[in-house]
PDB file of C-alpha atoms in Angstrom:
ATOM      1  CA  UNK A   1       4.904 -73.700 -28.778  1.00  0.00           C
ATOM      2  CA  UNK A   2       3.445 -73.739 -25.745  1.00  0.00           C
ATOM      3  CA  UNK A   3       1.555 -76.862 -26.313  1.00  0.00           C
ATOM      4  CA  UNK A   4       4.882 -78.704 -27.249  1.00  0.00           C
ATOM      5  CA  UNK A   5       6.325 -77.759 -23.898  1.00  0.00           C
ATOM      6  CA  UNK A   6       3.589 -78.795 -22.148  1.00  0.00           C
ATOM      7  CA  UNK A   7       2.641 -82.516 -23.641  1.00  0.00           C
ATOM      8  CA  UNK A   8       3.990 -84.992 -26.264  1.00  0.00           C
ATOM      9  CA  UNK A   9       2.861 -84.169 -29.363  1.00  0.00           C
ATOM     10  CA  UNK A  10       2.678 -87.138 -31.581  1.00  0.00           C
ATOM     11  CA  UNK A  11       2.432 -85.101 -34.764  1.00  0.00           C
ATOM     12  CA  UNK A  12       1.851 -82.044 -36.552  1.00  0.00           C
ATOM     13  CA  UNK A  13       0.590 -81.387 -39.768  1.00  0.00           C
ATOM     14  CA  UNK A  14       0.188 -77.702 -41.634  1.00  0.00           C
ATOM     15  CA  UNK A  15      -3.185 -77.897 -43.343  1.00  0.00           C
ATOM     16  CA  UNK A  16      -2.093 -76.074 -46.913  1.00  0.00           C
ATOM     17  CA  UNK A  17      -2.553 -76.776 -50.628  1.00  0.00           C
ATOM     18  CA  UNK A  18      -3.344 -80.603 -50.469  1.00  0.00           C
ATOM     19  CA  UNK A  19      -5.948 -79.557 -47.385  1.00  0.00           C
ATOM     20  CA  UNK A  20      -6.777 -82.565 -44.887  1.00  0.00           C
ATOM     21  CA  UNK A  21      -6.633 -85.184 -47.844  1.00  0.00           C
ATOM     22  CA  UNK A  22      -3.104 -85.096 -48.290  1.00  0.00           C
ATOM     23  CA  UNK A  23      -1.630 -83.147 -45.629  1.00  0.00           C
ATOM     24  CA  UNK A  24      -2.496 -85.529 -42.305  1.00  0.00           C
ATOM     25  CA  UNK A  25      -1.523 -88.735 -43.763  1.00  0.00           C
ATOM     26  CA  UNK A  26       2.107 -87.215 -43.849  1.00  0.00           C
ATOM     27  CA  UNK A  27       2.271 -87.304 -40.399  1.00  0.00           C
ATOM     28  CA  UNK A  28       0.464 -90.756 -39.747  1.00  0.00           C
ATOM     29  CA  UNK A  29       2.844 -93.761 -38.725  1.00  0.00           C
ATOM     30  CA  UNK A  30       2.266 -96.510 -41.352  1.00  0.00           C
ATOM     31  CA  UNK A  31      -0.745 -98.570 -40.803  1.00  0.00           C
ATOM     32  CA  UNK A  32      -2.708 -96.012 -39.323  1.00  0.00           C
ATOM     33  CA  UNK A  33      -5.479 -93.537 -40.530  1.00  0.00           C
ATOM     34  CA  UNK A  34      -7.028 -90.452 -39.800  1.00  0.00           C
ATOM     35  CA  UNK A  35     -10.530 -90.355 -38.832  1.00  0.00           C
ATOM     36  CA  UNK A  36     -12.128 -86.754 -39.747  1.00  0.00           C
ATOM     37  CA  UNK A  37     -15.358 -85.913 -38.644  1.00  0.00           C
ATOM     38  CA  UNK A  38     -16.510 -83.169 -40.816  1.00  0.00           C
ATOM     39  CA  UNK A  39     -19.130 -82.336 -38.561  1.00  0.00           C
ATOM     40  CA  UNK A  40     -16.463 -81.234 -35.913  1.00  0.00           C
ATOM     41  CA  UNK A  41     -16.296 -77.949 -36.484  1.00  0.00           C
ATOM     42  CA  UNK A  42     -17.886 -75.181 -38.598  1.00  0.00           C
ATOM     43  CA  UNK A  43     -16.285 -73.852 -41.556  1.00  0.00           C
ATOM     44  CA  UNK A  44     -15.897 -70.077 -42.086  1.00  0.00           C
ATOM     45  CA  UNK A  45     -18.568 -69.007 -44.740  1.00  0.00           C
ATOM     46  CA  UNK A  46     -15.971 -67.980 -47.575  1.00  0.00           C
ATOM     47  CA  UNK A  47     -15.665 -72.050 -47.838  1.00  0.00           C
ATOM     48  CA  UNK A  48     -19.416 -71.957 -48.634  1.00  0.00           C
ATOM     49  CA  UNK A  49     -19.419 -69.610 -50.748  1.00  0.00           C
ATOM     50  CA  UNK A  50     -16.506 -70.742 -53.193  1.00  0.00           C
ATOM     51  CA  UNK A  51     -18.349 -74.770 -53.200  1.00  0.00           C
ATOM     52  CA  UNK A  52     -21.784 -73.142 -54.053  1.00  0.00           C
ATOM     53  CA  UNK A  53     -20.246 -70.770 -56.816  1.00  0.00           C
ATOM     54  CA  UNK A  54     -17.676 -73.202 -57.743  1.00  0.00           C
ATOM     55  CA  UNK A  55     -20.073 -76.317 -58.116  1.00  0.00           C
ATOM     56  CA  UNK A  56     -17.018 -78.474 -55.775  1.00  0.00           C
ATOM     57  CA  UNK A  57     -17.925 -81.246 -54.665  1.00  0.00           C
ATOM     58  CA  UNK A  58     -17.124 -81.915 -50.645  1.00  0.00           C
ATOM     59  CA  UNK A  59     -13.849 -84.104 -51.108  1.00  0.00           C
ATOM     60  CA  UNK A  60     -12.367 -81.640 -53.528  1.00  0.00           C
ATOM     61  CA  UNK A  61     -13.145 -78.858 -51.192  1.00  0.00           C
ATOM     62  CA  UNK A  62     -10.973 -80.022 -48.324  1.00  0.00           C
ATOM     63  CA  UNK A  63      -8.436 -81.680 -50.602  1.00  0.00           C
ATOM     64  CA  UNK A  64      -7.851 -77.855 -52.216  1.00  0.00           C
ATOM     65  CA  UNK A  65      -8.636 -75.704 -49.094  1.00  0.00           C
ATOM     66  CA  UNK A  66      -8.346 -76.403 -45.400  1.00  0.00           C
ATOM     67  CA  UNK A  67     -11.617 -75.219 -44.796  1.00  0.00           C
ATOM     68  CA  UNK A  68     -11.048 -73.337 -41.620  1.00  0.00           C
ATOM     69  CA  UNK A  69      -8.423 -76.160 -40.165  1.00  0.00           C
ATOM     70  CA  UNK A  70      -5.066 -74.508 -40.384  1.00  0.00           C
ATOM     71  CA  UNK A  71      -3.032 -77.165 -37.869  1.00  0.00           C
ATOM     72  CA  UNK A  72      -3.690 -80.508 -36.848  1.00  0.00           C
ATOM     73  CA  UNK A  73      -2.035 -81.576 -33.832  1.00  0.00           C
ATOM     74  CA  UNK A  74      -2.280 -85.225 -32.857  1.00  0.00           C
ATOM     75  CA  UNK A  75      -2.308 -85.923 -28.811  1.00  0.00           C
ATOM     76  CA  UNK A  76      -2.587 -88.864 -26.610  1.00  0.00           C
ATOM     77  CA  UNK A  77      -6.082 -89.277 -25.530  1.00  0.00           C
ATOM     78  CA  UNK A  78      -5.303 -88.774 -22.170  1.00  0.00           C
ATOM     79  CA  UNK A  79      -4.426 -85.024 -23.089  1.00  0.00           C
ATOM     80  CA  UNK A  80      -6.975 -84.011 -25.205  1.00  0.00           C
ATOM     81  CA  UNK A  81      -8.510 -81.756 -22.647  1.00  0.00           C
ATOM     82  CA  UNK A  82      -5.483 -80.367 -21.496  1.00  0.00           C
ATOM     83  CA  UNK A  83      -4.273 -79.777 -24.802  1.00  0.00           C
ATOM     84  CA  UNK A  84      -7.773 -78.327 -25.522  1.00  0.00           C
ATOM     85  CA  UNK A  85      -7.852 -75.750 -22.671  1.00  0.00           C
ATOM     86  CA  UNK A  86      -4.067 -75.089 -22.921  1.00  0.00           C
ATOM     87  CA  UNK A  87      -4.776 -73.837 -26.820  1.00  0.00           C
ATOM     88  CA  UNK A  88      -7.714 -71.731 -25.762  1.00  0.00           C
ATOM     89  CA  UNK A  89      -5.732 -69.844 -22.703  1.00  0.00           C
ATOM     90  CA  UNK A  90      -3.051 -69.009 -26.061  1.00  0.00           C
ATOM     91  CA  UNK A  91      -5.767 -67.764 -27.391  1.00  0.00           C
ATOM     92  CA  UNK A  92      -6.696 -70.401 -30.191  1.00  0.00           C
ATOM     93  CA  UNK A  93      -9.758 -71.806 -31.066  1.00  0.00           C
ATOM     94  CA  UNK A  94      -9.055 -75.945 -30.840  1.00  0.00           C
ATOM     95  CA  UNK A  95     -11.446 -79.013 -31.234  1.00  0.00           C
ATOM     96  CA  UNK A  96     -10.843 -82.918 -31.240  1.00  0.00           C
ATOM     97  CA  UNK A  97     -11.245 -82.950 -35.236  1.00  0.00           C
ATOM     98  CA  UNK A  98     -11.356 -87.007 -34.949  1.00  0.00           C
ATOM     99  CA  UNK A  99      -8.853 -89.841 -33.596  1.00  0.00           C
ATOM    100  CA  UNK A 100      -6.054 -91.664 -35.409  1.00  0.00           C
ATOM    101  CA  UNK A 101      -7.315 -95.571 -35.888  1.00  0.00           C
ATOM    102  CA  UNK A 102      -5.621 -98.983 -37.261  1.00  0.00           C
ATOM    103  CA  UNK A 103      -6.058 -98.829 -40.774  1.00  0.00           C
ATOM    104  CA  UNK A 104      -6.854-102.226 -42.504  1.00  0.00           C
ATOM    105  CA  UNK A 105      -5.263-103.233 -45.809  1.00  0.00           C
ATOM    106  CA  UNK A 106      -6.714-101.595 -49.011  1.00  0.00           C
ATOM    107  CA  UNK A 107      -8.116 -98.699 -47.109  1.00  0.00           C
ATOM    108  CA  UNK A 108      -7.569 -95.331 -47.373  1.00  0.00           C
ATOM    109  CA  UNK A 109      -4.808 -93.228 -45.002  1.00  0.00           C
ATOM    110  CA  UNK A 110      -7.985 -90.678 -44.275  1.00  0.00           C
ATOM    111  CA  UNK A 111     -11.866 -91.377 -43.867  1.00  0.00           C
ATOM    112  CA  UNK A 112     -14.275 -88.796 -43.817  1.00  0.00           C
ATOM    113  CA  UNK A 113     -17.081 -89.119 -41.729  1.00  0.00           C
TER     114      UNK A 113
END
């Protein structure tokens, strides 16, 4: 809350059942797409565990879990590192998880990178 008193927030999105896959693009305006890089943060080692035991492949992982990424919350650039130091004086661990991009025609709402 503290975040949307402080900044505009262009959008939220919950990361449940549907993980990053499905949930971001709800939030997206139309002709845009999320950008993920997977590489952006590191997931808590139950994640690793249930791929290795459960033979998921990567996609299906974050489609079905969010991997350690509970919210997304979708700034301006210009207050990404406010928004970033704001979050960890609340006490939250926060990251830029990737950037919000034109999306051409035929592609995909989210891209993995």
């Amino acid at each position: 809350l503290a975040l949307i008193k402080a900044m505009p927030i262009k959008a939220l999105a919950h990361i449940t059942g549907g993980g990053l896959p499905e949930n971001l693009p709800r939030v997206l305006p139309d002709g845009t797409k999320a950008v993920v890089d997977t590489n952006s943060w590191q997931q808590p080692e139950i994640f690793g565990w249930l791929q290795k035991n459960g033979g998921i492949e990567d996609f299906e992982m974050l489609r079905t879990f969010n991997c350690g990424v509970g919210m997304v919350a979708c700034v301006g650039a210009e207050n990404v590192d406010a928004a970033i130091a704001l979050l960890a004086e609340q006490g939250e661990q926060a990251w830029v998880l990737g950037s919000i991009e034109d999306k051409m025609a035929g592609e995909d709402a989210i891209e993995l990178i």
